[in-house]
Short mmCIF file of C-alpha atoms and ligand atoms in Angstrom, two decimals:
data_model
loop_
_atom_site.label_atom_id
_atom_site.label_comp_id
_atom_site.label_asym_id
_atom_site.label_seq_id
_atom_site.Cartn_x
_atom_site.Cartn_y
_atom_site.Cartn_z
CA MET A 1 75.52 20.53 114.68
CA LYS A 2 76.80 23.70 112.80
CA LYS A 3 79.18 25.69 115.34
CA ILE A 4 79.82 29.50 114.43
CA CYS A 5 82.26 32.20 115.83
CA ILE A 6 80.77 35.47 117.13
CA ILE A 7 83.33 38.29 116.86
CA HIS A 8 82.54 41.37 118.80
CA ALA A 9 84.27 44.27 117.38
CA GLY A 10 81.98 47.36 119.27
CA GLY A 11 79.33 49.29 118.00
CA THR A 12 75.90 50.34 119.89
CA ILE A 13 74.48 46.76 120.15
CA GLY A 14 76.94 46.27 123.00
CA MET A 15 77.00 50.08 124.53
CA ILE A 16 75.68 51.39 127.68
CA PRO A 17 74.78 54.80 128.33
CA SER A 18 77.25 57.13 130.37
CA GLU A 19 77.56 60.77 131.06
CA ASP A 20 78.91 61.41 127.92
CA GLY A 21 76.59 59.31 125.74
CA TYR A 22 76.57 55.51 124.64
CA LYS A 23 79.93 54.03 124.73
CA PRO A 24 81.23 50.19 124.63
CA LYS A 25 81.86 48.18 127.69
CA GLU A 26 84.25 45.50 127.80
CA GLY A 27 82.75 42.36 128.91
CA TYR A 28 79.28 43.46 128.76
CA ILE A 29 77.74 41.83 125.96
CA GLU A 30 78.51 38.44 126.82
CA THR A 31 76.47 39.00 130.54
CA LEU A 32 73.98 40.07 128.45
CA PHE A 33 73.71 36.90 126.16
CA GLU A 34 73.43 34.81 129.25
CA GLN A 35 69.67 36.37 129.92
CA ILE A 36 68.76 36.13 126.28
CA LYS A 37 67.16 32.81 126.03
CA ASP A 38 66.88 32.33 122.36
CA LEU A 39 70.49 31.88 122.32
CA LYS A 40 69.84 28.67 124.45
CA SER A 41 67.21 27.33 122.19
CA GLU A 42 68.26 24.25 120.43
CA LYS A 43 66.96 25.63 117.09
CA MET A 44 70.41 28.01 117.30
CA PRO A 45 73.69 27.21 116.61
CA GLU A 46 76.36 26.38 118.81
CA TYR A 47 78.87 29.37 118.91
CA ASP A 48 82.09 30.76 120.71
CA PHE A 49 82.34 34.22 121.60
CA TYR A 50 85.17 36.39 120.94
CA GLU A 51 85.67 39.93 122.14
CA MET A 52 88.34 42.46 120.59
CA SER A 53 89.94 44.77 122.69
CA PRO A 54 89.35 47.84 123.21
CA LEU A 55 86.17 47.50 121.69
CA LEU A 56 85.22 50.68 119.64
CA ASP A 57 82.40 52.94 118.56
CA SER A 58 82.63 52.17 114.60
CA SER A 59 83.82 55.80 113.83
CA ASP A 60 87.09 54.98 115.45
CA MET A 61 87.71 51.66 113.15
CA THR A 62 90.90 52.06 110.99
CA VAL A 63 92.74 49.85 108.41
CA ASN A 64 94.19 48.22 111.68
CA GLU A 65 90.78 46.87 112.70
CA TRP A 66 89.78 45.68 109.56
CA ASN A 67 93.39 43.80 109.41
CA ARG A 68 92.41 42.40 113.26
CA ILE A 69 89.06 41.37 112.38
CA GLY A 70 90.01 39.71 109.02
CA ARG A 71 93.31 38.04 110.75
CA ILE A 72 90.81 36.65 113.63
CA ILE A 73 88.58 35.23 110.78
CA SER A 74 91.43 33.84 108.89
CA ASP A 75 93.32 32.31 111.98
CA LEU A 76 89.88 30.30 113.14
CA TYR A 77 88.51 29.73 109.62
CA GLU A 78 88.58 25.76 109.63
CA LYS A 79 87.17 25.72 113.12
CA TYR A 80 83.54 26.91 112.34
CA ASP A 81 81.01 26.85 109.87
CA GLY A 82 80.35 30.73 109.75
CA PHE A 83 81.12 33.92 111.52
CA VAL A 84 79.02 36.96 112.83
CA VAL A 85 80.69 40.13 113.45
CA LEU A 86 79.01 42.41 115.58
CA HIS A 87 80.17 46.04 114.87
CA GLY A 88 78.88 49.67 114.93
CA THR A 89 76.66 50.81 111.92
CA ASP A 90 78.32 54.33 111.25
CA THR A 91 81.19 52.44 109.19
CA MET A 92 80.14 48.77 108.88
CA ALA A 93 79.75 48.93 105.13
CA TYR A 94 83.63 50.22 104.94
CA THR A 95 84.63 47.05 107.16
CA ALA A 96 82.17 44.71 105.09
CA SER A 97 83.87 45.89 101.87
CA ALA A 98 87.10 45.73 103.32
CA LEU A 99 86.82 42.15 104.53
CA SER A 100 85.14 40.96 101.47
CA PHE A 101 88.44 41.87 99.31
CA MET A 102 90.44 40.71 102.55
CA LEU A 103 89.14 37.28 102.41
CA GLU A 104 90.44 35.78 99.20
CA ASN A 105 88.24 32.90 97.83
CA LEU A 106 86.11 33.15 101.09
CA ASP A 107 83.87 29.88 101.08
CA LYS A 108 81.90 30.73 104.33
CA PRO A 109 79.03 33.07 105.43
CA VAL A 110 80.73 36.25 107.27
CA ILE A 111 77.88 38.46 108.20
CA LEU A 112 78.27 41.89 109.97
CA THR A 113 75.50 43.12 111.98
CA GLY A 114 74.81 45.46 114.80
CA SER A 115 72.26 47.72 115.70
CA GLN A 116 70.58 51.32 116.14
CA ILE A 117 69.49 51.07 119.69
CA PRO A 118 71.82 48.91 122.34
CA LEU A 119 70.53 45.57 123.50
CA CYS A 120 70.34 46.65 126.88
CA GLU A 121 67.46 49.46 126.00
CA ILE A 122 63.76 48.37 125.44
CA ARG A 123 62.80 48.44 121.68
CA SER A 124 66.33 47.22 120.62
CA ASP A 125 66.69 46.10 117.01
CA GLY A 126 69.96 43.94 118.30
CA LEU A 127 68.31 40.85 119.29
CA ASP A 128 66.72 40.32 115.69
CA ASN A 129 69.81 41.33 114.09
CA LEU A 130 72.25 39.23 116.20
CA ILE A 131 69.88 36.04 116.25
CA THR A 132 69.04 36.19 112.14
CA SER A 133 72.73 36.69 111.35
CA MET A 134 73.77 33.44 113.57
CA ILE A 135 71.00 31.56 111.75
CA ILE A 136 72.28 32.58 108.50
CA ALA A 137 76.14 32.24 109.37
CA ALA A 138 75.11 28.70 110.19
CA ASP A 139 72.77 28.19 106.94
CA GLY A 140 75.97 28.42 105.05
CA LEU A 141 73.80 29.04 101.94
CA VAL A 142 75.56 32.71 101.41
CA ARG A 143 79.09 32.10 101.30
CA GLU A 144 80.39 35.52 101.32
CA VAL A 145 80.71 38.71 103.34
CA CYS A 146 77.32 39.99 103.93
CA LEU A 147 75.70 42.66 105.94
CA TYR A 148 72.25 41.89 107.83
CA PHE A 149 70.30 44.73 109.12
CA GLY A 150 66.48 45.31 109.71
CA GLY A 151 65.28 41.99 107.74
CA LYS A 152 67.75 42.55 104.70
CA LEU A 153 70.80 40.28 103.78
CA MET A 154 72.95 42.54 101.57
CA ARG A 155 76.09 41.70 99.50
CA GLY A 156 78.71 43.60 102.24
CA ASN A 157 80.40 45.36 99.46
CA ARG A 158 77.22 46.99 98.14
CA ALA A 159 75.55 47.78 101.34
CA THR A 160 75.55 51.51 102.46
CA LYS A 161 74.09 53.36 105.42
CA MET A 162 71.34 55.28 104.57
CA SER A 163 69.77 56.24 107.75
CA SER A 164 71.02 57.46 110.93
CA ASP A 165 67.86 56.39 112.97
CA GLY A 166 65.72 54.16 110.83
CA MET A 167 65.85 50.22 111.93
CA ARG A 168 65.97 49.49 108.31
CA ALA A 169 69.35 51.60 108.26
CA PHE A 170 70.99 50.03 105.18
CA SER A 171 70.39 49.41 101.50
CA SER A 172 72.02 47.73 98.68
CA PRO A 173 70.89 50.62 95.75
CA ASN A 174 72.77 48.36 92.88
CA CYS A 175 72.42 44.99 93.65
CA PRO A 176 69.42 42.75 94.61
CA LEU A 177 69.06 41.63 98.47
CA LEU A 178 70.49 37.99 99.07
CA ALA A 179 67.79 37.06 101.37
CA GLU A 180 64.74 38.80 103.25
CA ALA A 181 63.88 37.45 106.77
CA GLY A 182 60.06 37.87 107.44
CA ILE A 183 58.37 35.00 108.93
CA SER A 184 61.49 32.83 107.60
CA ILE A 185 64.34 33.71 105.95
CA SER A 186 63.82 33.34 102.26
CA TYR A 187 67.13 33.23 100.14
CA LEU A 188 66.28 35.15 97.08
CA PRO A 189 68.44 34.42 93.49
CA TYR A 190 71.88 34.91 93.78
CA PRO A 191 73.14 37.97 91.97
CA PRO A 192 76.60 37.09 89.88
CA MET A 193 79.53 36.77 91.66
CA PRO A 194 83.12 35.98 90.28
CA LYS A 195 83.99 32.27 91.29
CA ASN A 196 86.70 31.33 93.79
CA GLU A 197 89.69 30.15 92.16
CA GLY A 198 91.98 28.85 94.91
CA LYS A 199 92.45 28.20 98.43
CA PHE A 200 91.13 30.57 101.15
CA ASN A 201 93.55 33.51 102.06
CA PHE A 202 93.95 36.37 104.19
CA CYS A 203 95.64 39.61 102.50
CA HIS A 204 96.68 41.83 105.03
CA PHE A 205 95.96 45.60 104.52
CA GLU A 206 98.83 47.99 104.23
CA ASP A 207 97.97 51.52 105.80
CA VAL A 208 98.01 53.21 102.03
CA PRO A 209 97.29 56.92 101.68
CA ILE A 210 93.88 57.45 100.17
CA GLY A 211 91.54 60.15 99.75
CA VAL A 212 87.97 60.84 98.81
CA LEU A 213 87.14 64.12 97.17
CA LYS A 214 83.22 64.97 96.94
CA ILE A 215 82.51 67.73 94.31
CA PHE A 216 80.30 70.33 94.97
CA PRO A 217 78.88 73.34 92.39
CA GLY A 218 81.42 76.24 92.53
CA ILE A 219 84.52 73.72 93.84
CA ARG A 220 87.63 75.58 93.60
CA PHE A 221 89.96 72.99 92.25
CA PRO A 222 93.26 74.83 92.46
CA LEU A 223 92.52 74.66 96.27
CA PHE A 224 93.09 70.92 96.27
CA GLU A 225 96.25 71.02 94.23
CA GLY A 226 98.17 70.58 97.10
CA VAL A 227 96.08 67.73 98.62
CA MET A 228 96.12 65.55 94.99
CA THR A 229 99.55 64.42 94.97
CA GLU A 230 101.20 61.61 94.54
CA LYS A 231 101.24 61.53 98.41
CA LEU A 232 97.70 60.32 97.86
CA LYS A 233 98.10 57.00 96.42
CA GLY A 234 94.33 56.47 95.75
CA ILE A 235 91.75 58.90 95.02
CA VAL A 236 87.95 58.45 94.96
CA LEU A 237 86.13 61.51 93.32
CA GLU A 238 82.68 61.44 94.27
CA THR A 239 81.22 63.28 91.22
CA PHE A 240 77.61 64.08 90.27
CA GLY A 241 75.58 61.68 88.51
CA ALA A 242 76.90 59.56 85.77
CA GLY A 243 80.35 60.86 86.47
CA ASN A 244 80.31 64.37 85.61
CA ILE A 245 82.55 67.41 87.30
CA PRO A 246 82.08 71.29 86.92
CA SER A 247 84.12 72.54 83.98
CA ASP A 248 85.58 75.16 85.75
CA ASN A 249 87.95 76.27 82.65
CA GLY A 250 89.47 72.73 83.07
CA SER A 251 91.19 73.04 86.19
CA LEU A 252 90.62 69.91 87.63
CA LEU A 253 91.95 68.02 84.73
CA PRO A 254 95.84 68.88 84.62
CA ILE A 255 95.73 68.47 88.45
CA ILE A 256 94.38 64.75 87.99
CA LYS A 257 96.57 64.29 85.25
CA LYS A 258 99.43 65.16 87.55
CA ALA A 259 98.46 63.05 90.28
CA PHE A 260 98.00 60.21 87.86
CA GLU A 261 101.37 60.77 86.30
CA SER A 262 103.04 60.69 89.34
CA GLY A 263 101.62 57.50 90.98
CA SER A 264 98.09 58.24 92.02
CA VAL A 265 95.03 56.20 90.79
CA VAL A 266 91.95 58.09 90.92
CA ALA A 267 88.34 56.39 90.79
CA VAL A 268 85.33 57.99 89.71
CA CYS A 269 82.11 56.81 91.95
CA SER A 270 78.74 58.80 91.89
CA GLN A 271 77.43 60.85 94.74
CA CYS A 272 73.68 59.18 93.56
CA PRO A 273 73.37 55.66 95.44
CA GLN A 274 71.80 54.33 92.69
CA GLY A 275 72.86 53.97 89.27
CA THR A 276 76.36 53.85 87.48
CA VAL A 277 79.36 56.03 86.25
CA SER A 278 79.63 56.23 82.48
CA LEU A 279 82.28 58.10 81.80
CA GLY A 280 82.16 59.71 78.41
CA ILE A 281 78.53 60.26 78.03
CA TYR A 282 78.73 63.81 78.92
CA LYS A 283 81.71 66.36 77.78
CA THR A 284 81.90 66.90 81.42
CA SER A 285 83.26 63.48 82.22
CA SER A 286 84.88 62.50 78.87
CA ALA A 287 87.72 64.59 80.11
CA LEU A 288 88.18 62.99 83.49
CA LYS A 289 89.03 59.71 81.25
CA LYS A 290 91.44 61.29 78.98
CA ALA A 291 93.39 62.57 81.92
CA GLY A 292 93.56 58.87 83.41
CA ALA A 293 90.57 58.37 85.76
CA VAL A 294 89.04 55.21 85.93
CA SER A 295 85.82 54.60 86.30
CA GLY A 296 83.97 52.76 89.40
CA TYR A 297 80.84 51.87 87.69
CA ASP A 298 78.37 51.39 90.38
CA MET A 299 80.39 50.71 93.05
CA THR A 300 79.70 52.44 96.65
CA THR A 301 82.62 54.85 97.83
CA GLU A 302 82.91 52.25 100.77
CA SER A 303 83.63 49.74 98.35
CA ALA A 304 85.90 51.75 96.26
CA VAL A 305 88.12 53.03 99.26
CA ALA A 306 88.47 49.17 100.19
CA LYS A 307 89.29 48.15 96.98
CA LEU A 308 92.16 50.75 96.55
CA TYR A 309 93.34 49.95 99.87
CA TYR A 310 93.35 46.13 98.59
CA LEU A 311 94.99 46.43 95.38
CA PHE A 312 98.00 48.66 96.69
CA SER A 313 98.35 46.04 99.38
CA LYS A 314 98.91 43.54 96.69
CA GLY A 315 101.82 45.44 95.19
CA TYR A 316 99.96 45.51 91.86
CA SER A 317 101.61 48.30 89.43
CA LYS A 318 99.49 51.37 89.18
CA GLU A 319 98.56 50.28 85.47
CA GLU A 320 97.56 46.80 86.91
CA ILE A 321 95.50 48.71 89.60
CA LYS A 322 93.63 51.08 86.92
CA VAL A 323 92.35 47.64 85.24
CA LYS A 324 91.18 45.72 88.24
CA MET A 325 89.70 48.66 89.58
CA GLU A 326 87.12 48.51 86.53
CA GLN A 327 86.98 44.80 87.03
CA ASN A 328 84.28 42.83 89.09
CA LEU A 329 86.70 40.84 91.75
CA ARG A 330 83.88 40.23 94.68
CA GLY A 331 80.77 41.42 93.17
CA GLU A 332 81.38 45.07 94.07
CA LEU A 333 80.52 46.26 90.66
CA SER A 334 78.11 45.50 87.47
CA ASN A 335 80.05 46.71 84.23
N1 LIG B 1 78.37 55.16 116.57
C1 LIG B 1 78.03 54.05 116.29
C2 LIG B 1 79.17 52.89 115.84
O1 LIG B 1 79.19 52.97 114.55
C3 LIG B 1 76.48 53.67 116.06
C4 LIG B 1 76.10 52.33 115.65
O2 LIG B 1 76.68 51.47 116.23
O3 LIG B 1 74.93 52.52 115.41
O4 LIG B 1 79.87 52.35 116.53
#
């Protein structure tokens, strides 16, 4: 009999209504579980339940909570066949990306899920998301950090939240689905993933100062000069299309160059959910490369942020981080 661990971190799935809107309630979801007869079915894996404290709306998640979830999985790693993390949808893709880097040489399923409608309300999508995630975690066919939502199993560091109110809220625009859950759960051809090369290990993330700058038409780069300093160790630039920025008389380049020379790593991602950054295709992007920026290829911003935390936490030099940002470490990019 397979045994899994459910870790409840918070999010809509276990929230209750209050005067100020939905909020998490300690101890509540476990009492709901008592009433879910599917959970008692012999077709379901055995499970233990672990509730974090405090439960959070995922907008309040920080590196601390990523570390806490990672640490729980690491401490209980040998005891269970797989893990389900109940989490708010707003930052689920960030946590999934962070865990994918943090849990080195992972060889068990870690499935993040949640819901758009709380379990306590009618029409909740939480029940299927919970039950199917538990089955996938016990199946053990996909041994990596995944996000399951609305019938789709995605590689965690490729998922992104696309809808604030739809039931199929997440997409994986640059990586095929790992499984689809219809009448049955069909596992799909496995997208390439670098091989595990050692023992499972938990890497604690340092609270590195990271920034994200979204480029928009007419952006006045000099206004950002004071922000893009060595105080930010990693900067993700969300650029247009394949990695383009407004020329603006070249005003961004000296800023990037200065930031880079004084120790920051600047990674270029795209505002387009689908497709890849190709620095150098246009004049407006080759200058970024010359200034020292690295390509994030088809990584999501969520994944690029998490990867910067990871690489800085590992203590790599700036040069090593530049190289590794462009390498495929956990299936997070295809270059
Ligand atoms: N604000 C909620 C959260 O991310 C939304 C959700 O769970 O769907 O925790």
